[in-house]
Coordinates of C-alpha atoms (C1' of nucleotides) in Angstrom, one line a residue:
Chain A
M5 CA 0.0 0.0 0.0
F6 CA 1.1 3.5 -0.6
H7 CA 0.7 5.4 2.6
V8 CA -0.9 8.9 2.5
G9 CA 2.0 10.2 4.7
S10 CA 4.5 9.0 2.2
A11 CA 2.4 10.4 -0.6
R12 CA 2.6 13.9 1.0
S13 CA 6.3 13.7 1.5
A14 CA 6.6 12.6 -2.1
L15 CA 4.4 15.5 -3.2
F16 CA 6.7 17.9 -1.4
N17 CA 9.7 16.4 -3.0
W18 CA 8.1 16.4 -6.4
C19 CA 7.2 20.1 -6.2
L20 CA 10.8 20.9 -5.3
A21 CA 12.2 18.8 -8.1
K22 CA 9.9 20.5 -10.6
Q23 CA 10.9 23.9 -9.4
A24 CA 14.6 23.1 -9.7
G25 CA 14.3 21.3 -13.0
G26 CA 15.7 18.3 -11.2
T27 CA 14.5 14.8 -10.5
F28 CA 12.7 13.4 -7.5
I29 CA 13.8 9.9 -6.8
L30 CA 11.5 7.8 -4.6
R31 CA 12.9 4.8 -2.8
I32 CA 10.5 2.8 -0.8
E33 CA 12.7 1.2 1.8
D34 CA 10.0 0.3 4.2
T35 CA 9.9 -3.5 4.0
D36 CA 7.2 -5.6 5.4
E37 CA 6.5 -9.3 5.1
S38 CA 5.0 -8.8 1.7
R39 CA 8.1 -7.2 0.4
N40 CA 8.8 -7.6 -3.3
R41 CA 5.6 -9.5 -4.0
P42 CA 4.6 -8.2 -7.5
E43 CA 1.0 -7.5 -6.4
W44 CA 2.3 -5.3 -3.6
T45 CA 4.8 -3.3 -5.6
S46 CA 2.4 -2.9 -8.5
G47 CA -0.3 -1.6 -6.2
I48 CA 2.1 1.1 -5.1
V49 CA 3.1 1.9 -8.6
D50 CA -0.6 2.2 -9.6
A51 CA -1.4 4.4 -6.7
M52 CA 1.5 6.8 -7.4
S53 CA 0.7 6.9 -11.1
W54 CA -2.8 7.9 -10.0
L55 CA -1.3 10.9 -8.3
G56 CA 0.7 11.6 -11.5
M57 CA 4.1 10.2 -10.4
D58 CA 5.2 7.8 -13.1
S59 CA 7.7 7.3 -15.9
A60 CA 5.8 9.7 -18.1
D61 CA 6.9 12.6 -15.8
P62 CA 10.5 13.6 -16.4
S63 CA 10.8 15.0 -12.9
F64 CA 10.0 11.7 -11.3
E65 CA 12.1 8.6 -11.0
G66 CA 11.2 5.4 -9.3
P67 CA 9.8 4.0 -7.2
Y68 CA 12.7 1.7 -6.3
F69 CA 11.9 -1.1 -4.0
Q70 CA 15.3 -2.6 -3.8
S71 CA 18.7 -1.1 -3.8
S72 CA 21.0 -2.0 -6.7
Y73 CA 24.1 -0.9 -4.9
A74 CA 24.6 -3.9 -2.5
A75 CA 28.2 -4.2 -3.5
E76 CA 28.8 -0.5 -2.9
H77 CA 27.3 -0.8 0.6
V78 CA 29.9 -3.3 1.6
A79 CA 32.7 -1.6 -0.1
A80 CA 31.9 1.7 1.7
A81 CA 31.8 -0.2 5.0
E82 CA 35.1 -1.8 4.3
R83 CA 36.7 1.5 3.5
L84 CA 35.5 2.9 6.8
A85 CA 37.0 -0.2 8.5
A86 CA 40.3 0.3 6.8
S87 CA 40.5 3.9 7.8
R88 CA 39.6 3.0 11.4
M89 CA 36.4 5.0 11.2
A90 CA 34.7 1.7 12.0
Y91 CA 35.6 -1.4 13.9
Y92 CA 34.6 -5.0 14.1
C93 CA 32.7 -6.2 17.2
D94 CA 31.7 -9.7 18.3
C95 CA 29.6 -8.7 21.3
T96 CA 26.0 -9.9 21.5
R97 CA 23.2 -7.9 23.0
D98 CA 23.3 -10.2 26.0
D99 CA 27.1 -9.6 26.5
V100 CA 26.5 -5.8 26.6
V101 CA 23.6 -6.1 29.0
A102 CA 25.6 -8.4 31.2
R103 CA 28.5 -5.9 31.3
T104 CA 26.5 -2.7 31.8
G105 CA 23.6 -4.2 33.8
E106 CA 21.3 -1.8 31.9
A107 CA 19.0 -3.1 29.3
N108 CA 18.2 0.3 27.8
L109 CA 21.7 1.7 27.5
G110 CA 23.5 1.7 24.2
Y111 CA 26.6 -0.2 23.2
D112 CA 29.4 0.1 25.7
R113 CA 32.2 0.4 23.1
H114 CA 33.8 -2.8 24.4
C115 CA 35.4 -3.7 21.1
R116 CA 36.4 -0.2 20.1
D117 CA 40.1 -0.7 20.6
R118 CA 40.4 -4.5 20.4
D119 CA 41.4 -4.3 16.7
L120 CA 39.4 -7.3 15.8
G121 CA 39.5 -8.3 12.1
A122 CA 36.6 -9.1 10.0
G123 CA 35.1 -12.5 10.6
P124 CA 32.0 -14.5 10.7
G125 CA 29.6 -13.3 13.4
R126 CA 31.4 -10.0 13.7
A127 CA 29.5 -6.8 13.1
L128 CA 31.1 -3.7 11.9
R129 CA 30.4 -0.7 14.1
F130 CA 30.8 3.0 13.4
R131 CA 33.4 4.7 15.6
V132 CA 31.3 7.8 16.7
P133 CA 33.8 10.7 17.1
A134 CA 33.8 13.0 20.1
G135 CA 32.2 16.3 19.8
H136 CA 28.9 17.4 18.5
T137 CA 27.0 17.0 15.2
V138 CA 25.0 19.8 13.9
V139 CA 22.2 19.0 11.5
D140 CA 21.2 21.9 9.4
D141 CA 17.6 21.3 8.5
R142 CA 15.7 23.3 5.8
V143 CA 12.5 23.0 7.8
R144 CA 13.6 23.0 11.4
G145 CA 16.8 25.0 11.3
R146 CA 19.8 24.0 13.4
V147 CA 19.6 20.9 15.5
E148 CA 22.6 20.0 17.6
F149 CA 23.3 16.5 18.9
D150 CA 25.9 15.5 21.5
N151 CA 28.0 12.6 20.0
A152 CA 28.7 11.2 23.4
L153 CA 25.0 10.2 23.5
I154 CA 25.1 8.4 20.2
E155 CA 26.2 4.8 20.5
D156 CA 28.7 3.1 18.1
F157 CA 26.0 1.9 15.8
V158 CA 26.2 -1.1 13.5
L159 CA 27.0 -0.7 9.8
L160 CA 27.4 -4.3 8.8
R161 CA 25.7 -7.2 10.5
G162 CA 27.6 -10.3 11.6
N163 CA 26.5 -12.0 8.4
G164 CA 28.0 -9.1 6.4
S165 CA 24.8 -7.5 5.3
P166 CA 24.5 -3.8 5.5
M167 CA 22.2 -1.9 7.9
F168 CA 19.6 0.5 6.6
L169 CA 21.4 3.6 7.8
L170 CA 24.5 2.7 5.8
A171 CA 22.6 1.4 2.7
N172 CA 20.6 4.6 2.7
V173 CA 23.6 6.8 2.7
V174 CA 25.4 4.9 0.0
D175 CA 22.3 4.8 -2.2
D176 CA 22.0 8.5 -1.9
L177 CA 25.6 8.9 -2.7
Q178 CA 25.4 6.7 -5.7
M179 CA 22.3 8.3 -7.0
G180 CA 23.6 11.8 -6.6
V181 CA 21.0 12.9 -4.1
T182 CA 21.5 16.5 -2.9
L183 CA 18.4 17.1 -0.9
V184 CA 16.7 14.6 1.4
V185 CA 13.1 15.4 2.3
R186 CA 11.5 12.9 4.6
A187 CA 9.3 12.6 7.7
E188 CA 10.6 14.0 11.0
E189 CA 10.7 10.5 12.5
H190 CA 14.1 10.2 10.8
L191 CA 15.6 13.3 12.4
P192 CA 17.1 11.6 15.4
N193 CA 19.0 9.2 13.1
T194 CA 20.2 12.0 10.8
P195 CA 23.4 12.8 12.8
K196 CA 24.4 9.2 12.4
Q197 CA 24.0 9.4 8.6
Q198 CA 25.7 12.7 8.5
M199 CA 28.7 11.2 10.3
I200 CA 28.8 8.4 7.8
W201 CA 28.9 10.9 4.9
D202 CA 31.6 12.9 6.7
A203 CA 33.6 9.7 7.3
L204 CA 33.3 8.8 3.7
G205 CA 34.8 12.1 2.9
V206 CA 31.8 13.3 0.9
E207 CA 29.7 16.4 1.3
H208 CA 26.4 15.3 2.8
P209 CA 23.1 16.3 1.2
E210 CA 20.8 19.0 2.6
W211 CA 18.2 17.7 5.0
A212 CA 14.6 18.6 5.4
H213 CA 12.4 16.8 8.0
V214 CA 8.7 17.4 7.5
P215 CA 6.1 16.8 10.2
V216 CA 4.3 13.4 10.3
L217 CA 0.7 12.9 9.7
V218 CA -1.3 11.7 12.7
N219 CA -4.7 10.3 13.6
E220 CA -7.4 11.6 16.0
Q221 CA -5.3 10.3 18.9
R222 CA -2.4 12.3 17.6
K223 CA -0.4 9.2 16.9
K224 CA 1.5 8.7 13.8
L225 CA -0.7 7.3 11.0
S226 CA -0.3 3.5 11.1
K227 CA -1.2 0.8 8.6
R228 CA -2.8 -1.3 11.3
R229 CA -5.0 1.3 13.0
D230 CA -5.8 3.8 10.3
K231 CA -7.1 4.1 6.8
V232 CA -3.9 5.1 5.1
A233 CA -3.8 3.4 1.8
L234 CA -4.0 5.8 -1.1
E235 CA -5.5 3.0 -3.2
M236 CA -8.6 3.0 -0.9
Y237 CA -9.2 6.7 -1.5
R238 CA -8.7 6.1 -5.2
D239 CA -11.3 3.3 -5.2
E240 CA -13.8 5.4 -3.3
G241 CA -13.7 8.0 -6.0
Y242 CA -11.5 10.7 -4.7
L243 CA -10.0 12.7 -7.5
P244 CA -6.2 12.7 -7.7
A245 CA -6.1 16.4 -8.1
A246 CA -8.2 16.9 -4.9
M247 CA -6.0 14.4 -3.0
R248 CA -2.8 16.2 -4.1
N249 CA -4.2 19.5 -3.2
Y250 CA -5.5 18.4 0.2
L251 CA -2.3 16.6 1.1
M252 CA -0.3 19.7 0.3
T253 CA -2.3 21.7 2.8
L254 CA -1.2 19.5 5.6
G255 CA 1.9 21.2 7.0
W256 CA 2.0 23.8 4.3
S257 CA -0.1 26.8 3.3
S258 CA 0.2 29.1 0.3
P259 CA 1.4 32.6 1.1
D260 CA -1.7 34.1 -0.6
G261 CA -3.9 32.1 1.8
R262 CA -5.7 30.0 -0.9
E263 CA -6.3 26.4 0.0
I264 CA -7.9 25.1 -3.2
M265 CA -5.6 26.0 -6.0
P266 CA -4.4 24.5 -9.3
W267 CA -1.5 22.0 -9.1
D268 CA 0.9 24.0 -11.2
E269 CA 0.3 27.0 -8.9
I270 CA 1.0 24.9 -5.9
V271 CA 4.2 23.6 -7.4
S272 CA 5.5 27.1 -8.0
A273 CA 4.4 28.5 -4.6
F274 CA 5.7 25.6 -2.5
R275 CA 8.7 26.4 -0.2
L276 CA 10.3 24.1 2.3
E277 CA 10.9 27.0 4.6
D278 CA 7.1 27.6 4.8
V279 CA 6.5 24.0 6.0
N280 CA 5.1 23.8 9.6
H281 CA 6.9 22.1 12.4
S282 CA 4.0 20.4 14.1
P283 CA 2.2 17.1 13.1
A284 CA -1.0 17.4 11.2
F285 CA -4.2 15.4 11.4
F286 CA -5.4 13.8 8.2
D287 CA -9.0 14.9 8.2
Q288 CA -11.2 13.0 5.8
K289 CA -14.1 15.5 6.3
K290 CA -11.9 18.2 4.8
L291 CA -10.7 15.9 2.1
D292 CA -14.4 15.4 1.3
A293 CA -14.9 19.1 1.0
F294 CA -12.0 19.4 -1.3
N295 CA -13.2 16.5 -3.4
G296 CA -16.7 17.9 -3.6
E297 CA -15.4 21.1 -4.9
Y298 CA -13.2 19.4 -7.5
I299 CA -16.1 17.3 -8.7
R300 CA -18.4 20.3 -9.0
A301 CA -15.7 22.1 -11.0
M302 CA -15.3 19.3 -13.5
D303 CA -16.8 19.8 -16.9
L304 CA -19.6 17.5 -17.8
D305 CA -17.8 15.2 -20.2
T306 CA -14.9 14.8 -17.8
F307 CA -17.2 14.0 -15.0
V308 CA -19.2 11.4 -17.0
Q309 CA -15.9 9.7 -18.0
A310 CA -14.5 9.8 -14.5
C311 CA -17.7 8.1 -13.3
A312 CA -17.3 5.2 -15.7
P313 CA -15.5 2.8 -13.4
W314 CA -18.4 3.1 -11.0
T315 CA -21.4 3.4 -13.3
S316 CA -20.4 0.4 -15.4
S317 CA -21.7 -2.0 -12.8
I318 CA -25.2 -0.5 -12.6
T319 CA -28.0 -2.8 -13.9
G320 CA -29.4 -1.5 -17.1
F321 CA -27.0 1.4 -17.4
D322 CA -27.4 3.7 -20.3
P323 CA -24.6 6.3 -21.0
E324 CA -26.9 8.7 -22.8
R325 CA -29.5 8.7 -20.1
F326 CA -26.7 9.1 -17.5
A327 CA -25.3 12.1 -19.3
S328 CA -28.8 13.7 -19.2
I329 CA -28.9 13.7 -15.4
A330 CA -25.1 14.0 -14.8
P331 CA -25.3 17.8 -14.0
H332 CA -27.6 17.0 -11.1
V333 CA -25.4 14.1 -9.9
R334 CA -22.2 16.2 -10.1
L335 CA -23.7 18.7 -7.7
R336 CA -24.6 16.1 -5.1
V337 CA -21.8 13.6 -4.7
V338 CA -18.6 14.0 -2.7
R339 CA -17.0 10.8 -3.9
L340 CA -17.6 9.1 -7.3
A341 CA -18.3 5.8 -5.5
E342 CA -21.6 7.5 -4.4
V343 CA -22.8 7.8 -7.9
P344 CA -24.4 4.3 -8.4
A345 CA -26.5 4.6 -5.3
A346 CA -27.6 8.1 -6.4
V347 CA -28.6 7.1 -9.9
D348 CA -29.4 3.4 -10.0
F349 CA -33.1 4.0 -9.9
V350 CA -32.9 5.6 -13.3
F351 CA -31.7 2.4 -14.9
D352 CA -32.8 -0.5 -12.8
H353 CA -36.4 -1.3 -13.3
E354 CA -36.6 -3.0 -10.0
V355 CA -37.3 -0.2 -7.6
R356 CA -35.9 -0.9 -4.1
F357 CA -38.2 0.9 -1.6
D358 CA -36.5 2.2 1.5
A359 CA -38.7 1.2 4.4
D360 CA -38.6 4.5 6.3
S361 CA -39.2 6.5 3.1
W362 CA -42.2 4.3 2.3
D363 CA -43.7 4.6 5.8
K364 CA -43.3 8.3 5.9
T365 CA -44.9 9.1 2.6
M366 CA -47.2 6.2 1.6
T367 CA -49.2 5.8 4.8
T368 CA -50.7 9.3 4.6
D369 CA -54.2 9.9 3.3
A370 CA -52.9 12.1 0.6
A371 CA -50.7 9.4 -1.0
V372 CA -53.3 7.5 -3.0
P373 CA -55.1 10.5 -4.4
I374 CA -51.8 12.1 -5.4
L375 CA -50.5 9.0 -7.1
R376 CA -53.9 8.4 -8.9
S377 CA -53.9 12.0 -10.1
A378 CA -50.3 11.7 -11.3
L379 CA -51.1 8.6 -13.1
A380 CA -53.9 10.3 -14.9
S381 CA -52.2 13.6 -15.8
F382 CA -48.7 12.2 -16.6
G383 CA -50.4 10.1 -19.2
S384 CA -51.1 13.1 -21.4
A385 CA -48.6 15.7 -20.1
S386 CA -45.9 16.9 -22.4
W387 CA -42.8 15.0 -21.3
D388 CA -40.3 17.5 -19.9
A389 CA -39.3 18.5 -16.4
D390 CA -41.1 21.9 -16.4
S391 CA -44.4 20.5 -17.6
L392 CA -44.2 17.6 -15.1
K393 CA -43.5 20.1 -12.4
A394 CA -46.5 22.2 -13.4
C395 CA -48.6 19.1 -13.5
T396 CA -47.6 18.1 -10.0
E397 CA -48.2 21.7 -8.7
Q398 CA -51.7 21.5 -10.1
I399 CA -52.4 18.2 -8.4
G400 CA -51.2 19.8 -5.1
E401 CA -53.3 22.9 -5.6
G402 CA -56.4 20.8 -5.8
M403 CA -55.6 19.3 -2.5
G404 CA -54.3 22.4 -0.8
L405 CA -50.7 21.0 -0.7
K406 CA -47.4 22.6 -1.4
L407 CA -45.2 21.1 -4.0
G408 CA -42.9 19.8 -1.4
K409 CA -45.7 17.6 0.0
T410 CA -47.1 16.6 -3.3
Q411 CA -43.9 15.4 -4.9
A412 CA -43.0 13.2 -1.9
P413 CA -45.2 10.1 -2.7
I414 CA -44.4 10.4 -6.4
R415 CA -40.7 10.5 -5.6
V416 CA -40.9 7.4 -3.4
A417 CA -43.0 5.6 -5.9
V418 CA -40.5 6.2 -8.7
T419 CA -37.2 6.3 -6.9
G420 CA -37.9 4.3 -3.7
R421 CA -36.5 7.1 -1.5
T422 CA -37.5 10.5 -0.1
V423 CA -34.2 12.0 -1.0
G424 CA -32.3 12.2 -4.2
L425 CA -31.9 13.8 -7.6
P426 CA -34.4 16.5 -8.6
L427 CA -37.6 14.6 -9.3
F428 CA -38.9 16.1 -12.5
E429 CA -35.6 15.9 -14.3
S430 CA -35.4 12.2 -13.2
L431 CA -38.9 11.6 -14.5
E432 CA -38.0 13.1 -17.8
A433 CA -35.0 10.9 -18.0
L434 CA -37.0 7.8 -17.1
G435 CA -39.6 8.3 -19.8
R436 CA -43.4 8.2 -19.6
D437 CA -44.0 4.5 -19.8
E438 CA -41.6 3.6 -17.1
V439 CA -42.9 6.3 -14.8
I440 CA -46.5 5.3 -15.3
R441 CA -45.5 1.7 -14.7
R442 CA -43.8 2.5 -11.4
L443 CA -46.8 4.6 -10.2
G444 CA -49.0 1.7 -10.9
V445 CA -46.7 -0.7 -9.0
A446 CA -46.7 1.7 -6.0
L447 CA -50.4 2.0 -6.0
D448 CA -50.8 -1.8 -6.1
R449 CA -48.3 -2.0 -3.2
I450 CA -50.4 0.4 -1.1
G451 CA -53.6 -1.4 -2.0
G452 CA -52.1 -4.8 -1.3
G453 CA -50.5 -4.0 1.9
Chain B
rG23 C1' 15.9 5.9 31.4
rC24 C1' 18.4 9.0 27.8
rC25 C1' 18.1 12.1 23.2
rC26 C1' 15.3 14.9 19.6
rC27 C1' 11.0 17.4 17.9
rC28 C1' 6.4 19.9 18.7
rA29 C1' 2.4 23.2 21.2
rU30 C1' -3.0 29.3 17.9
rC31 C1' -10.6 27.6 17.5
rG32 C1' -12.9 20.3 17.4
rU33 C1' -9.5 20.0 12.7
rC34 C1' -6.0 22.3 8.9
rU35 C1' -3.8 26.9 9.2
rA36 C1' -2.6 32.8 9.0
rG37 C1' 0.5 35.3 12.3
rU38 C1' 8.3 36.4 12.5
rG39 C1' 7.3 42.6 18.8
rG40 C1' 2.6 47.3 18.0
rC41 C1' -1.7 46.6 11.8
rC42 C1' -4.7 41.2 16.9
rU43 C1' -11.0 43.2 19.9
rA44 C1' -6.1 36.9 16.9
rG45 C1' -7.8 36.3 10.3
rG46 C1' -9.3 32.2 6.8
rA47 C1' -10.9 27.1 5.6
rC48 C1' -13.4 22.4 7.1
rA49 C1' -16.8 20.6 10.6
rC50 C1' -21.0 22.1 13.6
rC51 C1' -25.5 25.3 14.6
rA52 C1' -29.3 29.0 12.8
rC53 C1' -31.6 31.6 9.0
rC54 C1' -32.4 32.5 3.7
rC55 C1' -33.1 30.2 -1.1
rU56 C1' -35.7 25.7 -2.5
rU57 C1' -39.8 20.0 -5.6
rU58 C1' -36.6 16.2 -1.6
rC59 C1' -31.3 16.1 -1.0
rA60 C1' -27.4 18.9 -2.3
rA61 C1' -25.2 23.4 -3.9
rG62 C1' -25.3 28.6 -2.9
rG63 C1' -26.0 33.1 0.5
rU64 C1' -26.0 35.4 5.5
rG65 C1' -24.9 35.0 10.5
rG66 C1' -23.3 32.3 14.9
rC67 C1' -20.3 29.1 18.1
rG68 C1' -15.2 28.4 19.0
rG69 C1' -8.4 29.2 20.1
rC70 C1' -2.9 31.7 21.5
rA71 C1' -1.4 24.9 27.2
rC72 C1' 0.5 27.0 32.1
rG73 C1' 4.1 30.0 35.0
rG74 C1' 8.0 33.3 35.1
rG75 C1' 11.0 36.8 32.6
rU76 C1' 12.8 40.6 28.5
rU77 C1' 10.2 45.1 26.6
rC78 C1' 6.8 51.2 26.7
rG79 C1' 4.3 47.0 24.3
rA80 C1' 4.5 39.7 23.5
rA81 C1' 0.4 34.7 20.1
rU82 C1' 5.2 36.3 18.4
rC83 C1' 11.8 36.6 22.0
rC84 C1' 14.2 33.8 26.5
rC85 C1' 13.8 30.3 30.7
rG86 C1' 11.0 26.7 33.2
rU87 C1' 6.6 23.5 33.8
rU88 C1' 3.0 20.5 31.7
rG89 C1' 1.2 17.9 27.7
rG90 C1' 1.9 15.3 23.0
rG91 C1' 4.9 12.8 19.4
rG92 C1' 9.2 10.5 17.6
rG93 C1' 13.9 8.1 18.2
rU94 C1' 17.1 5.2 20.9
rG95 C1' 18.0 -3.1 17.6
rC96 C1' 23.1 -7.1 14.2
rC97 C1' 14.2 -3.4 12.0
rA98 C1' 13.4 -0.2 7.8

RNA sequence: GCCCCCAUCGUCUAGUGGCCUAGGACACCACCCUUUCAAGGUGGCGGCACGGGUUCGAAUCCCGUUGGGGGUGCCA
């Protein structure tokens, strides 16, 4: 799954890359048990492509799921060992705890000066120098760490495989990365990486740590607890443009105060220095508001086409008829996945009556006379929304009812529900025969039961 | 435990010492519009975590407290 938090960091990176005419390289280094399964990686690629990040965009590269620099990782580590910037260690965790008597203290540097050679079961540790490490962060400013509090961390495991910290640095180095934009959870490990760069004798990249996204409980968004998969939002009918726009407003705001704005304007307005320092809550309600606005702003053809994945499953679906009511649908849905439930009555001859709606409208004394009158006058009315409305108004006048009351039983008879698309436009789309048929069905249903 | 980060309406944010009686957006409430529901319009509710400084003046600068988050593995 492609995490919404990762998506936002990616978007930040992408904006910067576009501004600088450079390339944003995305490496997904978070492994889980499903790592490298094609269905997992292709899901991520699809989700990113949905956002617009794919090979068609020259400012985007990736995503990479696996490093192709394994040999360089080890070579770099060995260079550090050769220059005594790192040393081999055969201590186990239990050894260290036994010596220090403290389970939550770091490594005690026992092997620092033992001059152990490489060998099976021996890890390679970085020799953290004395002094301080200053991380200059584009978002947070200067952050200073006391090296004495940083343990001699492992570069290479006992089996010779590289640790993430090292692999990450070497990959960045190999790929020519000059700016690292990532979530703030990585900030405490940044001095370690910076020391590796320094030890390798290479100028380290610029750092920028952006705040994390959190849930209602203010905890970092997690796969287990929270709805974080971008794919899920795509499948519910959120628009990529709305998602991009919303994600950008979490932790960043445009200098001119606009929230909803075109993507290219966001790209040129974005500045790392304007990014907030505090975590932001991913608020689906606000995403809904953005999505609704984006949907309403779509032109009709685009809207109809965008609905296709959802409308195709509707029984009896007819594209032309859908197009005729689409303007009314567009105004009322927040997610495209809501479209079928809003319009299925227009296509499916089997009306599904909502029990509450039925009870509320069909058990009144007025229901039967209204439906009978409608049956009579709709038979000869000219078949357009305005005329049908006039007809219905006339029925109501005869009974001393306002249009709101008069239309209710007709609406439930035809659509099955008390709420929905504008009634007379729906009747027009359905056609005279079908409307008359449904009025009859409803009348029978009242009589029968 | 230790280290790091953070702290403005419920939420996202504007605010970089006087323009702040703290502005906007979402949500919520009310009213208007209205064939239902929406959309739209108008209005309302609602916040600088706390305590000390510095200053003529602090949401804004400094210190502390509290609260939250993250990190601290031969995880990534």
